[in-house]
């Protein structure tokens, strides 16, 4: 949430979600975020193939793009084994639709980046609250006169992000990384992006008698509740939860 606070965007829930999640993701090894973005897919169903990238060289929240506006996140991916580099635009939605009036928002961002970033591959990831592919949104973008054939526009669901977090929780190398990822899992669950998975992880004991209140339920953590139980019960979160969004 720090980035949203620094840039004066705390009043917009969508921006707080963006800042909180990607702020935590940037604290993890680069390979984690790259692997997560690789879960994105085209309108046709094809998925990203970014195995050549292993470095996140740059990461910006809400950069100003001349002639296009302010996308949520822009990151630069590079490879340690060759000169390939890519600019990735991430546009986040959390219940809202695309903005931009007569010009399609995604098409405007993508077109501007292609024109202003010679030497880079360019792709846009549309990260949304939908469980299924938002066909109308993507069709409108791909049919925009701003785009030419071959525009690389992908879609990723917050539910898929939550699923990826569950799957990768045990792949992280340090306890600090696991705590960061656990926090992100709890936060996305609080926001409604819950995936129910049986996680093979070591038990972790929350603080005794800690009570968290939020708009879904009032939860009392009792002695002996493990992290596995936290993940398998509705609206039950570990003590790593971000408290600023619970009240």
XYZ file of N, CA, C and O in Angstrom, residues 14-89:
304
model
N -9.225 0.217 -6.147
C -8.493 -0.493 -7.193
C -6.996 -0.189 -7.127
O -6.156 -1.081 -7.307
N -6.659 1.064 -6.851
C -5.255 1.449 -6.755
C -4.601 0.906 -5.490
O -3.418 0.562 -5.484
N -5.380 0.834 -4.405
C -4.857 0.246 -3.168
C -4.563 -1.237 -3.378
O -3.534 -1.755 -2.940
N -5.454 -1.937 -4.081
C -5.226 -3.351 -4.404
C -3.959 -3.508 -5.242
O -3.125 -4.382 -4.975
N -3.811 -2.667 -6.255
C -2.630 -2.713 -7.114
C -1.355 -2.515 -6.306
O -0.389 -3.280 -6.415
N -1.342 -1.473 -5.497
C -0.158 -1.145 -4.704
C 0.163 -2.234 -3.690
O 1.323 -2.641 -3.548
N -0.854 -2.711 -2.989
C -0.630 -3.713 -1.950
C -0.079 -5.008 -2.534
O 0.889 -5.579 -2.014
N -0.678 -5.472 -3.619
C -0.270 -6.757 -4.189
C 1.070 -6.681 -4.907
O 1.971 -7.477 -4.645
N 1.210 -5.729 -5.808
C 2.455 -5.662 -6.569
C 3.605 -5.124 -5.715
O 4.774 -5.427 -5.982
N 3.273 -4.350 -4.686
C 4.312 -3.936 -3.759
C 4.921 -5.130 -3.040
O 6.136 -5.212 -2.853
N 4.069 -6.094 -2.646
C 4.569 -7.308 -2.017
C 5.292 -8.208 -3.021
O 6.337 -8.794 -2.720
N 4.733 -8.320 -4.223
C 5.348 -9.181 -5.235
C 6.765 -8.729 -5.580
O 7.631 -9.553 -5.881
N 7.003 -7.421 -5.543
C 8.344 -6.921 -5.872
C 9.372 -7.272 -4.804
O 10.572 -7.158 -5.022
N 8.927 -7.690 -3.626
C 9.847 -8.101 -2.571
C 10.299 -9.547 -2.730
O 11.236 -9.983 -2.056
N 9.630 -10.282 -3.617
C 9.948 -11.686 -3.854
C 10.965 -11.817 -4.992
O 11.191 -10.867 -5.746
N 11.580 -12.980 -5.136
C 12.496 -13.187 -6.269
C 11.799 -12.919 -7.597
O 10.609 -13.184 -7.761
N 12.556 -12.395 -8.571
C 11.989 -12.028 -9.873
C 11.248 -13.181 -10.532
O 10.222 -12.988 -11.187
N 11.765 -14.389 -10.360
C 11.178 -15.539 -11.039
C 9.729 -15.763 -10.635
O 8.932 -16.296 -11.417
N 9.363 -15.353 -9.415
C 7.994 -15.578 -8.969
C 7.005 -14.733 -9.760
O 5.998 -15.228 -10.264
N 7.273 -13.435 -9.884
C 6.368 -12.564 -10.620
C 6.326 -12.942 -12.100
O 5.262 -12.922 -12.727
N 7.464 -13.297 -12.667
C 7.491 -13.700 -14.077
C 6.650 -14.957 -14.277
O 5.877 -15.061 -15.235
N 6.764 -15.901 -13.353
C 5.975 -17.131 -13.450
C 4.488 -16.841 -13.293
O 3.647 -17.450 -13.954
N 4.162 -15.890 -12.439
C 2.763 -15.525 -12.255
C 2.196 -14.872 -13.520
O 1.092 -15.219 -13.972
N 2.941 -13.948 -14.114
C 2.480 -13.295 -15.341
C 2.330 -14.292 -16.482
O 1.506 -14.105 -17.381
N 3.117 -15.352 -16.427
C 3.054 -16.369 -17.475
C 1.740 -17.151 -17.444
O 1.463 -17.921 -18.363
N 0.932 -16.935 -16.404
C -0.387 -17.569 -16.362
C -1.412 -16.807 -17.211
O -2.543 -17.266 -17.391
N -1.035 -15.649 -17.696
C -1.923 -14.863 -18.555
C -2.175 -15.593 -19.868
O -1.372 -16.433 -20.289
N -3.284 -15.259 -20.537
C -3.567 -15.910 -21.816
C -4.201 -14.938 -22.795
O -4.824 -13.947 -22.412
N -4.026 -15.252 -24.052
C -4.624 -14.467 -25.125
C -6.113 -14.753 -25.245
O -6.629 -15.711 -24.667
N -6.800 -13.955 -26.023
C -8.212 -14.186 -26.323
C -8.404 -15.588 -26.896
O -9.406 -16.260 -26.621
N -7.454 -16.051 -27.676
C -7.536 -17.370 -28.300
C -7.304 -18.506 -27.307
O -7.567 -19.667 -27.614
N -6.806 -18.171 -26.125
C -6.530 -19.185 -25.120
C -5.060 -19.487 -24.944
O -4.670 -20.152 -23.981
N -4.219 -19.031 -25.858
C -2.785 -19.271 -25.743
C -2.219 -18.542 -24.522
O -2.694 -17.467 -24.155
N -1.205 -19.134 -23.906
C -0.598 -18.535 -22.717
C 0.747 -17.900 -23.050
O 1.327 -18.143 -24.092
N 1.203 -17.081 -22.133
C 2.492 -16.432 -22.301
C 3.624 -17.457 -22.315
O 3.565 -18.472 -21.647
N 4.628 -17.168 -23.054
C 5.807 -18.014 -23.114
C 7.026 -17.151 -22.841
O 7.774 -16.792 -23.751
N 7.210 -16.808 -21.579
C 8.274 -15.892 -21.196
C 9.412 -16.605 -20.495
O 10.087 -16.032 -19.643
N 9.638 -17.864 -20.821
C 10.690 -18.605 -20.143
C 12.070 -18.007 -20.402
O 13.015 -18.283 -19.653
N 12.204 -17.191 -21.460
C 13.514 -16.588 -21.757
C 13.843 -15.450 -20.795
O 15.004 -15.051 -20.677
N 12.839 -14.912 -20.099
C 13.077 -13.791 -19.194
C 13.325 -14.301 -17.779
O 12.607 -15.153 -17.272
N 14.313 -13.737 -17.120
C 14.581 -14.104 -15.735
C 14.952 -12.906 -14.868
O 15.293 -13.066 -13.694
N 14.872 -11.708 -15.432
C 15.230 -10.492 -14.692
C 14.120 -9.444 -14.836
O 13.665 -9.169 -15.948
N 13.702 -8.871 -13.710
C 12.829 -7.690 -13.736
C 13.734 -6.476 -13.574
O 14.247 -6.203 -12.485
N 13.925 -5.758 -14.654
C 14.906 -4.682 -14.685
C 14.343 -3.362 -14.173
O 15.078 -2.517 -13.660
N 13.044 -3.189 -14.306
C 12.420 -1.925 -13.916
C 10.976 -2.206 -13.547
O 10.350 -3.134 -14.073
N 10.426 -1.402 -12.621
C 9.056 -1.622 -12.156
C 8.486 -0.281 -11.707
O 8.989 0.317 -10.764
N 7.445 0.191 -12.386
C 6.889 1.513 -12.089
C 5.387 1.414 -11.806
O 4.657 0.716 -12.502
N 4.940 2.156 -10.804
C 3.517 2.310 -10.525
C 3.019 3.610 -11.146
O 3.605 4.663 -10.948
N 1.952 3.528 -11.899
C 1.250 4.669 -12.486
C 2.184 5.669 -13.196
O 2.194 6.875 -12.896
N 2.966 5.195 -14.140
C 3.822 6.116 -14.896
C 2.998 6.910 -15.911
O 2.000 6.414 -16.449
N 3.408 8.113 -16.163
C 2.756 8.915 -17.196
C 3.291 8.499 -18.559
O 4.501 8.483 -18.790
N 2.388 8.154 -19.460
C 2.756 7.760 -20.821
C 2.241 8.826 -21.775
O 1.018 9.046 -21.876
N 3.135 9.502 -22.466
C 2.759 10.616 -23.333
C 1.722 10.184 -24.363
O 1.892 9.208 -25.083
N 0.616 10.932 -24.392
C -0.423 10.678 -25.366
C -1.344 9.519 -25.048
O -2.256 9.214 -25.838
N -1.134 8.867 -23.889
C -1.942 7.686 -23.579
C -2.582 7.733 -22.193
O -3.686 7.236 -22.005
N -1.899 8.318 -21.220
C -2.459 8.361 -19.875
C -1.576 7.659 -18.869
O -0.347 7.648 -18.994
N -2.207 7.030 -17.884
C -1.477 6.462 -16.756
C -1.913 5.016 -16.526
O -2.904 4.760 -15.840
N -1.185 4.050 -17.059
C -1.468 2.644 -16.743
C -1.085 2.347 -15.300
O -0.343 3.113 -14.665
N -1.561 1.245 -14.774
C -1.328 0.940 -13.364
C 0.121 0.540 -13.083
O 0.737 1.035 -12.134
N 0.650 -0.378 -13.863
C 2.011 -0.873 -13.637
C 2.700 -1.061 -14.985
O 2.083 -1.524 -15.948
N 3.968 -0.709 -15.036
C 4.795 -1.015 -16.209
C 6.087 -1.647 -15.692
O 6.749 -1.107 -14.804
N 6.418 -2.805 -16.245
C 7.639 -3.477 -15.840
C 8.462 -3.841 -17.069
O 7.915 -4.062 -18.152
N 9.770 -3.881 -16.899
C 10.690 -4.251 -17.980
C 11.325 -5.590 -17.642
O 11.931 -5.738 -16.581
N 11.179 -6.550 -18.544
C 11.757 -7.874 -18.354
C 12.960 -8.045 -19.273
O 12.917 -7.631 -20.434
N 14.003 -8.659 -18.743
C 15.202 -8.924 -19.536
C 15.679 -10.353 -19.301
O 15.225 -11.043 -18.383
N 16.602 -10.766 -20.169
C 17.178 -12.095 -20.066
C 18.664 -11.991 -19.741
O 19.365 -11.144 -20.305
N 19.119 -12.850 -18.847
C 20.540 -12.858 -18.498
C 21.382 -13.568 -19.555
O 22.615 -13.470 -19.524
N 20.718 -14.252 -20.485
C 21.456 -15.042 -21.471
C 21.472 -14.437 -22.870
O 22.199 -14.894 -23.740
N 20.661 -13.384 -23.115
C 20.661 -12.733 -24.425
C 20.163 -11.302 -24.278
O 19.932 -10.817 -23.161
N 19.980 -10.609 -25.400
C 19.636 -9.183 -25.372
C 18.132 -8.930 -25.469
O 17.714 -7.782 -25.614
N 17.316 -9.952 -25.376
C 15.868 -9.774 -25.483
C 15.349 -8.968 -24.292
O 15.730 -9.213 -23.148
N 14.480 -8.003 -24.555
C 13.873 -7.202 -23.495
C 12.417 -6.906 -23.859
O 12.071 -6.782 -25.032
N 11.572 -6.797 -22.849
C 10.142 -6.571 -23.091
C 9.585 -5.563 -22.098
O 9.939 -5.572 -20.915
N 8.727 -4.691 -22.590
C 7.956 -3.783 -21.750
C 6.570 -4.405 -21.549
O 5.863 -4.704 -22.517
N 6.192 -4.597 -20.288
C 4.914 -5.206 -19.968
C 4.044 -4.184 -19.246
O 4.413 -3.674 -18.190
N 2.897 -3.874 -19.836
C 1.925 -2.971 -19.224
C 0.903 -3.837 -18.493
O 0.376 -4.800 -19.057
